[in-house]
Amino acid sequence: IIPRGTWRHKKTQVKSRRGLRVRFPQKCDPRLTDEHSVCKTKENKTRTVHANILYDNAKGEENPNRHYANNKIKTTKYTLLSFLPKNLFEQFHRFANVYFVFIALLNFVPVVNAFQPELALAPVVFILSVTAIKDLWEDYRRHRSDKEINHMDCLVYSRVERRYVEKYWKEVRVGDFIRLRCNEILPADVLLLTSSDPDRLCHIETATLDGETNLKQRQVVRSFFDLDCDFDPTKYNSIIECEKPNNDLNRFRGYIIHRSGRRDALYKENLLLRGCTIRNTEEAVGIVIYAGHETKAMLNNNGPRYKRSKLERQMNVDVFWCVIILLVMCLFAAVGHGLWMFQYGDKRPVFDVLSPEGTDLSPIMSAIYLFLTMIIVFQVLIPISLFVSIEIVKICQVFFIHQDMDLYDEETDSHLQCRALNITEDLGQMQYIFSDKTGTLTENKMVFRRCTVAGVEYSHDPHGQWTSLSCHTRSPRSSRYLLLTDKPSSVLQEKDITPDPQLLDKVNECSSQMDFMRFHSQPMSQLPSDLSDIIDFFIALTICNTVVVSSPNQPRQKVKLSEGYAPPALSSSLITNRSSNRGCSSILSSPSAESTLTKLDEEKPPNLEHTFSPVPPCYSEKAWAVAEGELRYEAESPDEAALVYAARAYKCSLVGRLPDQVTVELPHLGKLSFELLHTLGFDSTRKRMSVVVRHPLTDQITVYTKGADSVIMDLIKPPNTGENSHSIVYRTQNYLNLYAADGLRTLCIAKKVLTKEEYACWLQRHLEAETAIQGREELLFESALRLETNLHLLGATGIEDRLQDGVPETIASLRKAGLQIWVLTGDKQETAVNIAYACKLLEPEEEILTLNADSQEACALLLEESLHYIQAKFLCSSADHAAKAFTANFAPFEIYPSSSPSSSSVPFMVHRLGLVIDGRTLAYALDKSLEDKFLAVARSCRSVLCCRSTPLQKSMVVKLVRNKLKVMTLAIGDGANDVSMIQVADVGVGISGQEGMQAVMASDFALPRFRYLQKLLLVHGHWCYSRLANMILYFFYKNAMFVALIFWYQFYCGFSGSAMIDQWYLIFFNLMFSAFPQLITGTLDKDVSAETLQQLPQLYISGQNSEEYKPYMFWMNMIDAFYQSLVCFFIPYFAYADSDVDLFTWGTPITTLALFTILLHLGIETKTWTWMNWLSISFSIALFFTVALCYNASCPTCYSPSNPYWTMQRLLQDPLFYFLCVITPVTALLPRYFYRACQGTLFPSPVQVGRQLDKLPAETRRNILSLSRVKVGSPLSTKPPFLSLAKPLPKGSNKTEKGSFPSPKASQGSILQTHDTRKCHKRSQSEPLGPKHSEKSLSDLYTLMSTEGDTLPYTKDSQCLDKTLDVSVSSWITSTPQTDSVELPPDRGSSQCVRYTRNSEEGLGSEPSVHQPGRRTEQRPEPASLTTS
Amino acid sequence: MMASTYNAKDEDGHITVAGPGGGTLRSRKPENTAFKQQRLPAWQPILTAGTVLPAFFVIGLIFIPIGIGLYVTSNNIKEFEIDYTGVDMSSPCFNCSQNFSWNSTRPCTCSIPFYLDQPYESNVFMYYGLSNFYQNHRRYVKSRDDSQLNGDSEALTKPSKECEPYAFHDNKPIAPCGAIANSMFNDSLELFYNDPNGTKVQIHLMKTGIAWWTDKHVKFRNPGGNNPNLTVAFQGTTKPVNWRKPVYELDSDQENDGFINEDFIVWMRTAALPTFRKLYRIIQKKKDMVLTLPRGNYTLEVVYNYPVRSFEGRKRMILSTISWMGGKNPFLGIAYITVGSVCFFLGVVLLIIHHKYGNRNNSADISN
């Protein structure tokens, strides 16, 4: 229900669960293709819509529209009547519920019943009703918002009153005429029949549907186009035939049949979709085609996603084990009972009561009945409340994630959205991240940087500053700058373009020449080709797009050319506003010289113009001023806007766009209107778009094409005209490579002039394609291919896409967290590689394997070679590792361990290698035969970069990694092309950025910025995971412990299924007495503070390896549970042995003890004690005693069989009870407590160390963490030098001496120590805290380090570097003691192993590739066009 | 709406948020509260050898004295136990024990002499103990009707179906119904002191005060309100099958007859474990005498009715004094001492660990 969602923005964001999921057009949708191929009868496939007013009199029966859904929407699931049955039915889909109901019903069978049947129903009923109430409430909210929407007003034409009358939305029916006014929301899918706009356009905003915020134009149906007078509904008598309702937002096909029999095709451009908002249009009238639930918006509303998390899967396995334990226990009891019966033989003892009928049961029959009874008694072992508790805890977790201030983006006023509520803990277990580049790592705010026209480069930087900044030096700079200003995006915009003076001159010259020629009626073809190329280049930039021009006025008014210019007052105020903005931003940007310069430059152009250009016509000057202040371009992609703004900087500005006409303002020439014949839109297969226009000056039919250089270059007309054009292409390609090397996005601009005949020929077939109902897309595609050939290259552009804030830092820390980051991008290889360097995905000292192959075989060979190379290179790292890797590589099918690989045990090493692969090679590599090899190569590389990949390939890569490596994958992206990848990954994250909401709609989590991923994963993911894991384990423990008490008792009651615990306690123990503390702990417990988690990303590894919840932990917990229950059972047993205690007076203390033990157990496992923890535990205990006392005083004759009247009261007077309450929990928890203490000292997990770090005073912690950052940042050694800091620190007074004057043991040690001691003294002086703290924390760090070494196998490589270590390290220490800006010494250690060439030195313009075996790689058939230079 | 061309947040932002749906522009910035930002002040204990050390020692230091105290208290309790099942041929009750039937008409008596080697000073509690008697069997425990026992007249004539198959006999409702009542212990025990001068003095055994006060006065009630004539009140009912006398003839004392008979009440409180004892009588300390039971020879006279041989049961008579912590049971004292010692020991272990390994990483560092 789209409209509802986004009208009230705040709500949508929060209850994102109900948000809309847009289905994107999928060519291969089997359903659709089926529809195409199997030609059914026409009636089944189309809908016929007549106007309702024709049938007003004929009541309902004859109205042909009566079968169509009306506009009343009902998204509620239930009605008052159907709620109970329907809700129950739904709840019973959950297996656990069925199980519990089954058990409750079993109680009604007298032979086997264990509890009072009514009582046994209580927990199930409780659980079911909690869920039902939740559902009911949700449904009620849906009902309320439905009602609100249904009662919105709109104008519907009434035949009786002969005018438009206000009606509720729900009264709108298919076939009604609706009048829409500006800023109204469309109540239904409406076919646009007329518009007040003189161009018969209607602008709509589709943000609520697809999140795209730019305006879209919709056209009046062609046959109503020429209507001069107002549209009169009474005269309408056409019939519309169109598709059945479907959920494809981008498709609408049909035709309208007029009385005359004329047919006109209908396109999606004619359809206004429900939920969109009318903008810029005074009034429009349309006929309702689809209403209510049949609208495309409603059909797209697919409810929330349901995913099952890894933890839950693991938990289900253990639930299954619980079932087995349960059955074994029941079986044991049943056999025991049979034997017990058997031993008495015929002498039936007096306490073995006969069945109610007085018949004697055989031992075997008793055993069978008993088995069922035991299942009832032990049912608690399958934790009934676990599922509910997990849901509650997850909701709380989602709430806290939502509330996190750090995940809130001030700039866009948006915060993180959790769209999938049940996979929060998966965030803590990610192993692979697949990221999109554009818009995800980068801002997706495009800035026009450079262009080349006709083979001449215009660098757009008069001061040469830009060119001097190579990629590597620039990236740290820019990132630091980002940190300083914090709002870099406000500094640089698409609009801020400094025109290159040279080019500007040429443009001026050219246009004045053209003006001259026009004046003298000379044919334009006489213009020198380079000048005409320039003007064509800018014309192409201006018109070859779908940019809409609008003014920034508050009521969004399209600039109407016919009405002249906007009132001067308004425009001037806007201009001042702008300039004040500018002043503000320049203050902001003061640290950056670069951007201030840009600002200054921007001021120049008008002056330049005045000095250089001949006196321009007066109107042009004025128009320019107005346009400057007022025109705004709204583009579907930021690239386009950037190009249009760039062209405007060269005075070639787009001033108006109509469906059939584009108006361009050129210097000297004034406004030129290009007749827009066709627009062949951009698609990801063609990777280009074209417009066909009639040039107003030459009257030629010209095709302007803009697209990816790889495709355009192939379409360039073969150079038959001469050497010149060839060299232009060659030079342009050269510049393109340079642009790409600088990390710019490149586009090629080309044109083609068609002769009339050619055009007519093409047009005919194109029209055929357009009018086809079936396979229209394919036909149009082919038609476009026919047109876009033999192009004439005009030039190329380079657009900068700035990195988002904090991306390099985020990537670095995610990588430290053991995450493998793969970047999958559609960009070209060079651009991608450079961005990868800029965001520290690739390190300069890292070696890069580049895979470019143009055939399957080549790809296979390349992969094979890479494998060999990796083996050879890293053979020396360590014998056994290499051996493992070796075998692994030769047996590609064995490299995937059957279980999910935990990095601690997996032999697979991640080397310091980067892999770059392009789309074509990727296609080969993803082939079934090669995918294993590809994976073997890719997984041994530290970073993988897939360029030029299609959306499908992206999802295939994710799928491959996910399925083959059995790892947890996260895909993050922002655009529609990432949707498939996001859906395939275990966790999909959408960036709610510039490219619409499609990715967000498909995602599980939506972030405003990439850098928030760090906190989301490292902190919230870690917390959610560890909380839930601990809670689940605790649940299993708790139930097992409690049930085992009864099990032990069976040995003393003849396995009769008797329970000493009162059935009330037994049933409500889980539900009430012990429920709250674990929920509080499961929601609030923090094992390590957020700061430490972020500063020590290594802690994340515990989640990846599932260290909080390993399979053996379940069994350890079970064993502990059994031990504890033994203690809790046998201490009271012996304490009351051979006494006159009765059954329930004995059972009540046991219950109490069990409660204490269970709560204290939770206490041991709780890491942070807030007041809520204390409160919940005291509440639980108080609740138990209150309930017990009330219950035991309430009724002397009820609650058979226990009838516990006054039991608790008596117990409280019994000192023995208190003595039991003290000793039993202590004894029961002794082993666990002792184990935890030993573990904390002897082999603390990294997480525990992190916790110890938390305890330190803030300053010490900061010091240590800053050190650790250096340490982790340097992958040189497993034993970073600062560790020896610990030694000289005085531990106690006796050790000081020994510490500060260390006996030099090894040469290495001594060097380090001297440095360190010095440093340390400084440090200890500056530290106000006691030495003990720092000493301890440093020791902790050591542990951390060593674990890191274990888990990140690639650091093991450094084992062979030991000898060189001292040199590099000492130099490093002396150079800079502080943090990140440290320039790492050259990795000279590695030269010991294998000759190790550093790519950074080779320059980036050249092809980075593997060197030694890579030489052979290069001899391979050259990959198309990429490896030149 | 052109976030891509314009920097968001200026006038554009307005339209998005304040669409026709209404709503004012209010920042969605989360509140900066300790709770919402998960920064509640918290105590963060870290379990290491160093931090838990004191706990172990403290537990050890507290538990051991408590244990000693409990042990001493328990040891001060005097207890005497005699098995009168009569399994052995030599046992005086051997003959009686051969009788497996519940309803033998001929009462069998036997007397067992025993010697108390220490005098009992305070009140002495006399128990009967049964072994291997599963009073906690699930169906057995259920087999009673609390309403009937509470004097409910309706339940008296229509016992609950829980009592089945001991609810009706000869189409008459059984009072008290159910298997528990049916299997009531019906041996009678008498104690005689053999004076050194040869006379046999019967020791006065208190019949009352052996049941819980609440049981006697709240849970159990005779039917018919305050009608003193129990025979009338129980009219129309029949005695349990195994009983010899109807319920209203359990005692001559009006206050101890019918359902409120304390022997009956005690029996109805089903034992937790198959070996149990139930309070039978109390030997009260007489005011004038120093000793309740002086050292010497005694005889236990048993009217042997209750068959236990069929299920390998044992019957015992126990004489015991009690302390503030109940009967004689050294277990808890021993348990406290043991756990205390273990804690102390573990504390020492942790101390060693702490000293040796608490700084292990540093030393490891140095050696490297």
PDB file of C-alpha atoms in Angstrom, chain A residues 10 13 113 183 205 213 279 340 344 350-353 355-356 373 400 403-405 408 410-411 413 415 490 493-495 556 632-635 641 994 1027 1049 1052-1054 1056-1058 1086 1091 1131 1133-1135 1138-1143 1145 1167-1169 1196-1197 1203 1206 1210 1215-1216 1219 1222-1223 1227 1230 1233-1234 1236-1237 1240-1242 1251-1252 1255 1283 1287 1291 1305 1335 1339, chain B residues 1-7 9 11-12 15 20 24 27-30 32 35-49 52 56 63 66 102 132-134 136-142 146 150 164-166 179 183 212 214 218-219 269-274 277 310-311 316 324 329 331-332 335-336 339 343 346 350 353 357 359-362 365-367:
ATOM      1  CA  LYS A  10       7.988   8.847   9.643  1.00  0.00           C
ATOM      2  CA  GLN A  13      10.566   4.350   8.093  1.00  0.00           C
ATOM      3  CA  ASN A 113      -2.574 -37.552  31.471  1.00  0.00           C
ATOM      4  CA  ASN A 183      -0.092  18.066  -5.634  1.00  0.00           C
ATOM      5  CA  GLU A 205       6.506  12.272  -8.743  1.00  0.00           C
ATOM      6  CA  THR A 213      12.560  11.806  -6.548  1.00  0.00           C
ATOM      7  CA  ARG A 279       3.286  18.040  -9.797  1.00  0.00           C
ATOM      8  CA  TRP A 340       9.602 -51.883  37.815  1.00  0.00           C
ATOM      9  CA  TYR A 344       6.449 -57.255  41.344  1.00  0.00           C
ATOM     10  CA  VAL A 350      -0.940 -51.654  47.092  1.00  0.00           C
ATOM     11  CA  PHE A 351       0.543 -48.432  45.775  1.00  0.00           C
ATOM     12  CA  ASP A 352       0.354 -49.566  42.190  1.00  0.00           C
ATOM     13  CA  VAL A 353      -3.104 -48.341  41.555  1.00  0.00           C
ATOM     14  CA  SER A 355      -6.630 -48.310  36.124  1.00  0.00           C
ATOM     15  CA  PRO A 356      -9.896 -46.468  36.773  1.00  0.00           C
ATOM     16  CA  THR A 373       2.804 -39.453  29.952  1.00  0.00           C
ATOM     17  CA  PHE A 400      17.770  -0.264  19.671  1.00  0.00           C
ATOM     18  CA  GLN A 403      17.491   4.343  18.007  1.00  0.00           C
ATOM     19  CA  ASP A 404      21.221   4.455  17.560  1.00  0.00           C
ATOM     20  CA  MET A 405      22.290   8.007  17.062  1.00  0.00           C
ATOM     21  CA  TYR A 408      21.437   8.531  11.986  1.00  0.00           C
ATOM     22  CA  GLU A 410      21.744  14.310   9.882  1.00  0.00           C
ATOM     23  CA  GLU A 411      22.037  15.390   6.324  1.00  0.00           C
ATOM     24  CA  ASP A 413      17.339  13.040   8.207  1.00  0.00           C
ATOM     25  CA  HIS A 415      18.417   6.543   9.955  1.00  0.00           C
ATOM     26  CA  SER A 490      27.792  20.508   0.320  1.00  0.00           C
ATOM     27  CA  GLN A 493      28.052  19.941  -6.566  1.00  0.00           C
ATOM     28  CA  GLU A 494      27.314  18.918 -10.063  1.00  0.00           C
ATOM     29  CA  LYS A 495      26.777  22.533 -10.884  1.00  0.00           C
ATOM     30  CA  ARG A 556       6.880  23.228  -8.392  1.00  0.00           C
ATOM     31  CA  ARG A 632      17.164  23.291 -12.319  1.00  0.00           C
ATOM     32  CA  TYR A 633      17.729  19.963 -13.943  1.00  0.00           C
ATOM     33  CA  GLU A 634      16.189  16.840 -12.659  1.00  0.00           C
ATOM     34  CA  ALA A 635      17.755  13.723 -13.959  1.00  0.00           C
ATOM     35  CA  ALA A 641      22.646  16.063 -14.583  1.00  0.00           C
ATOM     36  CA  GLN A 994      20.846   8.884  -4.839  1.00  0.00           C
ATOM     37  CA  ARG A1027      23.010 -11.768  22.984  1.00  0.00           C
ATOM     38  CA  TYR A1049      12.961 -38.283  40.470  1.00  0.00           C
ATOM     39  CA  TYR A1052      12.540 -42.853  43.143  1.00  0.00           C
ATOM     40  CA  CYS A1053       8.963 -43.112  42.121  1.00  0.00           C
ATOM     41  CA  GLY A1054       9.045 -46.319  40.157  1.00  0.00           C
ATOM     42  CA  SER A1056       5.645 -43.667  37.272  1.00  0.00           C
ATOM     43  CA  GLY A1057       5.791 -40.220  35.737  1.00  0.00           C
ATOM     44  CA  SER A1058       5.210 -38.585  39.040  1.00  0.00           C
ATOM     45  CA  LYS A1086      26.806  -5.962  26.170  1.00  0.00           C
ATOM     46  CA  GLU A1091      33.838   1.820  21.451  1.00  0.00           C
ATOM     47  CA  ILE A1131      21.107 -32.230  48.006  1.00  0.00           C
ATOM     48  CA  TYR A1133      17.169 -35.692  48.514  1.00  0.00           C
ATOM     49  CA  PHE A1134      19.830 -36.479  51.059  1.00  0.00           C
ATOM     50  CA  ALA A1135      18.790 -33.658  53.286  1.00  0.00           C
ATOM     51  CA  ASP A1138      14.159 -40.991  55.380  1.00  0.00           C
ATOM     52  CA  SER A1139      12.187 -38.181  56.860  1.00  0.00           C
ATOM     53  CA  ASP A1140       8.520 -37.532  57.148  1.00  0.00           C
ATOM     54  CA  VAL A1141       8.571 -34.988  54.342  1.00  0.00           C
ATOM     55  CA  ASP A1142       5.721 -35.216  51.937  1.00  0.00           C
ATOM     56  CA  LEU A1143       5.911 -35.077  48.214  1.00  0.00           C
ATOM     57  CA  THR A1145       6.801 -30.094  50.717  1.00  0.00           C
ATOM     58  CA  LYS A1167      28.276  -9.347  31.394  1.00  0.00           C
ATOM     59  CA  THR A1168      26.733  -6.033  32.199  1.00  0.00           C
ATOM     60  CA  TRP A1169      24.509  -5.472  35.139  1.00  0.00           C
ATOM     61  CA  PRO A1196      -7.473 -25.987  50.859  1.00  0.00           C
ATOM     62  CA  THR A1197      -9.244 -28.410  48.615  1.00  0.00           C
ATOM     63  CA  ASN A1203      -3.039 -29.659  47.111  1.00  0.00           C
ATOM     64  CA  TRP A1206       0.164 -23.894  53.396  1.00  0.00           C
ATOM     65  CA  ARG A1210       5.535 -23.863  56.517  1.00  0.00           C
ATOM     66  CA  PRO A1215      15.565 -23.283  58.800  1.00  0.00           C
ATOM     67  CA  LEU A1216      16.514 -26.287  56.761  1.00  0.00           C
ATOM     68  CA  PHE A1219      20.264 -23.809  54.476  1.00  0.00           C
ATOM     69  CA  VAL A1222      22.321 -21.364  50.282  1.00  0.00           C
ATOM     70  CA  ILE A1223      24.291 -24.478  49.620  1.00  0.00           C
ATOM     71  CA  THR A1227      27.380 -26.201  44.695  1.00  0.00           C
ATOM     72  CA  LEU A1230      30.703 -23.969  41.401  1.00  0.00           C
ATOM     73  CA  TYR A1233      32.028 -20.270  38.032  1.00  0.00           C
ATOM     74  CA  PHE A1234      35.412 -21.864  38.461  1.00  0.00           C
ATOM     75  CA  ARG A1236      34.770 -19.081  33.830  1.00  0.00           C
ATOM     76  CA  ALA A1237      37.351 -17.727  36.209  1.00  0.00           C
ATOM     77  CA  GLY A1240      39.243 -15.569  32.074  1.00  0.00           C
ATOM     78  CA  THR A1241      42.788 -15.936  33.248  1.00  0.00           C
ATOM     79  CA  LEU A1242      44.261 -18.832  31.358  1.00  0.00           C
ATOM     80  CA  ARG A1251      35.939  -6.614  28.033  1.00  0.00           C
ATOM     81  CA  GLN A1252      38.951  -6.258  30.232  1.00  0.00           C
ATOM     82  CA  LYS A1255      37.351  -1.711  32.353  1.00  0.00           C
ATOM     83  CA  LEU A1283      54.104  -5.380  22.998  1.00  0.00           C
ATOM     84  CA  LYS A1287      57.996  -5.514  30.062  1.00  0.00           C
ATOM     85  CA  LYS A1291      54.498  -4.628  37.623  1.00  0.00           C
ATOM     86  CA  LYS A1305      68.205 -12.030  24.771  1.00  0.00           C
ATOM     87  CA  GLU A1335      50.407  -3.791  32.354  1.00  0.00           C
ATOM     88  CA  SER A1339      49.128  -8.408  28.277  1.00  0.00           C
TER      89      SER A1339
ATOM     90  CA  MET B   1      12.653  16.387  -5.074  1.00  0.00           C
ATOM     91  CA  MET B   2      15.821  16.479  -6.895  1.00  0.00           C
ATOM     92  CA  ALA B   3      18.151  15.305  -4.297  1.00  0.00           C
ATOM     93  CA  SER B   4      20.615  14.490  -6.960  1.00  0.00           C
ATOM     94  CA  THR B   5      20.982  17.973  -8.282  1.00  0.00           C
ATOM     95  CA  TYR B   6      20.294  19.945  -5.221  1.00  0.00           C
ATOM     96  CA  ASN B   7      21.705  19.414  -1.914  1.00  0.00           C
ATOM     97  CA  LYS B   9      17.573  19.580   3.163  1.00  0.00           C
ATOM     98  CA  GLU B  11      13.372  23.766   0.455  1.00  0.00           C
ATOM     99  CA  ASP B  12      13.230  20.508  -1.387  1.00  0.00           C
ATOM    100  CA  ILE B  15       7.902  18.650  -0.163  1.00  0.00           C
ATOM    101  CA  PRO B  20      -0.384  15.899   1.170  1.00  0.00           C
ATOM    102  CA  THR B  24       5.328  18.560  10.139  1.00  0.00           C
ATOM    103  CA  SER B  27      13.749  15.476  12.760  1.00  0.00           C
ATOM    104  CA  ARG B  28      13.803  11.780  13.098  1.00  0.00           C
ATOM    105  CA  LYS B  29      16.962  11.988  15.044  1.00  0.00           C
ATOM    106  CA  PRO B  30      16.907   9.427  17.813  1.00  0.00           C
ATOM    107  CA  ASN B  32      20.073  10.740  23.125  1.00  0.00           C
ATOM    108  CA  PHE B  35      18.591   3.760  27.594  1.00  0.00           C
ATOM    109  CA  LYS B  36      18.048   4.228  23.896  1.00  0.00           C
ATOM    110  CA  GLN B  37      21.736   4.546  23.209  1.00  0.00           C
ATOM    111  CA  GLN B  38      22.372   1.476  25.334  1.00  0.00           C
ATOM    112  CA  ARG B  39      24.570   3.346  27.717  1.00  0.00           C
ATOM    113  CA  LEU B  40      22.864   2.548  30.957  1.00  0.00           C
ATOM    114  CA  PRO B  41      25.323   2.624  33.780  1.00  0.00           C
ATOM    115  CA  ALA B  42      26.283  -0.909  34.454  1.00  0.00           C
ATOM    116  CA  TRP B  43      28.386  -3.037  36.646  1.00  0.00           C
ATOM    117  CA  GLN B  44      30.617  -5.190  34.518  1.00  0.00           C
ATOM    118  CA  PRO B  45      32.116  -8.011  36.467  1.00  0.00           C
ATOM    119  CA  ILE B  46      34.896  -9.816  34.725  1.00  0.00           C
ATOM    120  CA  LEU B  47      35.477 -13.332  35.802  1.00  0.00           C
ATOM    121  CA  THR B  48      39.143 -14.003  36.181  1.00  0.00           C
ATOM    122  CA  ALA B  49      41.073 -15.887  38.775  1.00  0.00           C
ATOM    123  CA  VAL B  52      36.689 -14.410  41.870  1.00  0.00           C
ATOM    124  CA  PHE B  56      35.782 -18.651  46.873  1.00  0.00           C
ATOM    125  CA  PHE B  63      30.404 -22.679  54.839  1.00  0.00           C
ATOM    126  CA  ILE B  66      28.016 -23.538  59.266  1.00  0.00           C
ATOM    127  CA  TRP B 102      -5.159 -57.239  54.263  1.00  0.00           C
ATOM    128  CA  ASN B 132      10.212 -49.556  49.296  1.00  0.00           C
ATOM    129  CA  PHE B 133       6.736 -48.222  49.551  1.00  0.00           C
ATOM    130  CA  TYR B 134       6.076 -45.998  46.572  1.00  0.00           C
ATOM    131  CA  ASN B 136       4.775 -41.192  45.355  1.00  0.00           C
ATOM    132  CA  HIS B 137       3.513 -43.281  42.490  1.00  0.00           C
ATOM    133  CA  ARG B 138       1.756 -40.994  40.054  1.00  0.00           C
ATOM    134  CA  ARG B 139      -1.579 -42.750  40.052  1.00  0.00           C
ATOM    135  CA  TYR B 140      -1.386 -43.342  43.783  1.00  0.00           C
ATOM    136  CA  VAL B 141      -0.785 -39.700  44.573  1.00  0.00           C
ATOM    137  CA  LYS B 142      -3.764 -38.663  42.522  1.00  0.00           C
ATOM    138  CA  ASP B 146      -9.777 -33.463  48.695  1.00  0.00           C
ATOM    139  CA  ASN B 150     -12.866 -31.463  53.490  1.00  0.00           C
ATOM    140  CA  GLU B 164     -11.394 -44.731  40.743  1.00  0.00           C
ATOM    141  CA  PRO B 165     -11.290 -47.643  41.140  1.00  0.00           C
ATOM    142  CA  TYR B 166     -11.542 -46.993  44.864  1.00  0.00           C
ATOM    143  CA  ALA B 179      -5.988 -45.624  46.908  1.00  0.00           C
ATOM    144  CA  SER B 183      -3.750 -48.446  51.841  1.00  0.00           C
ATOM    145  CA  TRP B 212      -0.020 -30.151  60.445  1.00  0.00           C
ATOM    146  CA  THR B 214      -3.648 -26.503  58.871  1.00  0.00           C
ATOM    147  CA  VAL B 218      -8.584 -26.468  57.460  1.00  0.00           C
ATOM    148  CA  LYS B 219      -7.994 -29.157  54.928  1.00  0.00           C
ATOM    149  CA  ARG B 269       0.281 -36.579  53.221  1.00  0.00           C
ATOM    150  CA  THR B 270       2.006 -38.759  50.692  1.00  0.00           C
ATOM    151  CA  ALA B 271       5.676 -39.266  51.235  1.00  0.00           C
ATOM    152  CA  ALA B 272       8.165 -37.914  48.760  1.00  0.00           C
ATOM    153  CA  LEU B 273      10.438 -40.909  48.583  1.00  0.00           C
ATOM    154  CA  PRO B 274       9.910 -44.633  48.697  1.00  0.00           C
ATOM    155  CA  ARG B 277       8.852 -42.275  57.985  1.00  0.00           C
ATOM    156  CA  SER B 310       4.457 -58.584  48.849  1.00  0.00           C
ATOM    157  CA  PHE B 311       6.512 -55.654  47.637  1.00  0.00           C
ATOM    158  CA  ARG B 316      10.468 -49.783  61.157  1.00  0.00           C
ATOM    159  CA  TRP B 324      15.565 -26.803  65.475  1.00  0.00           C
ATOM    160  CA  ASN B 329      20.498 -35.993  59.395  1.00  0.00           C
ATOM    161  CA  PHE B 331      24.145 -34.859  55.529  1.00  0.00           C
ATOM    162  CA  LEU B 332      23.660 -31.146  55.392  1.00  0.00           C
ATOM    163  CA  ALA B 335      27.694 -31.112  52.653  1.00  0.00           C
ATOM    164  CA  TYR B 336      28.439 -27.668  53.981  1.00  0.00           C
ATOM    165  CA  VAL B 339      31.509 -27.603  49.726  1.00  0.00           C
ATOM    166  CA  CYS B 343      35.671 -23.787  47.647  1.00  0.00           C
ATOM    167  CA  LEU B 346      39.576 -24.046  44.527  1.00  0.00           C
ATOM    168  CA  LEU B 350      42.889 -19.928  41.672  1.00  0.00           C
ATOM    169  CA  ILE B 353      46.732 -19.692  38.780  1.00  0.00           C
ATOM    170  CA  TYR B 357      49.403 -17.117  34.928  1.00  0.00           C
ATOM    171  CA  ASN B 359      50.893 -12.225  34.359  1.00  0.00           C
ATOM    172  CA  ARG B 360      51.801 -15.003  32.054  1.00  0.00           C
ATOM    173  CA  ASN B 361      51.573 -12.875  28.997  1.00  0.00           C
ATOM    174  CA  ASN B 362      54.082 -10.409  30.242  1.00  0.00           C
ATOM    175  CA  ASP B 365      56.737 -11.395  26.244  1.00  0.00           C
ATOM    176  CA  ILE B 366      59.995 -10.996  27.962  1.00  0.00           C
ATOM    177  CA  SER B 367      61.176 -14.433  27.127  1.00  0.00           C
TER     178      SER B 367
END
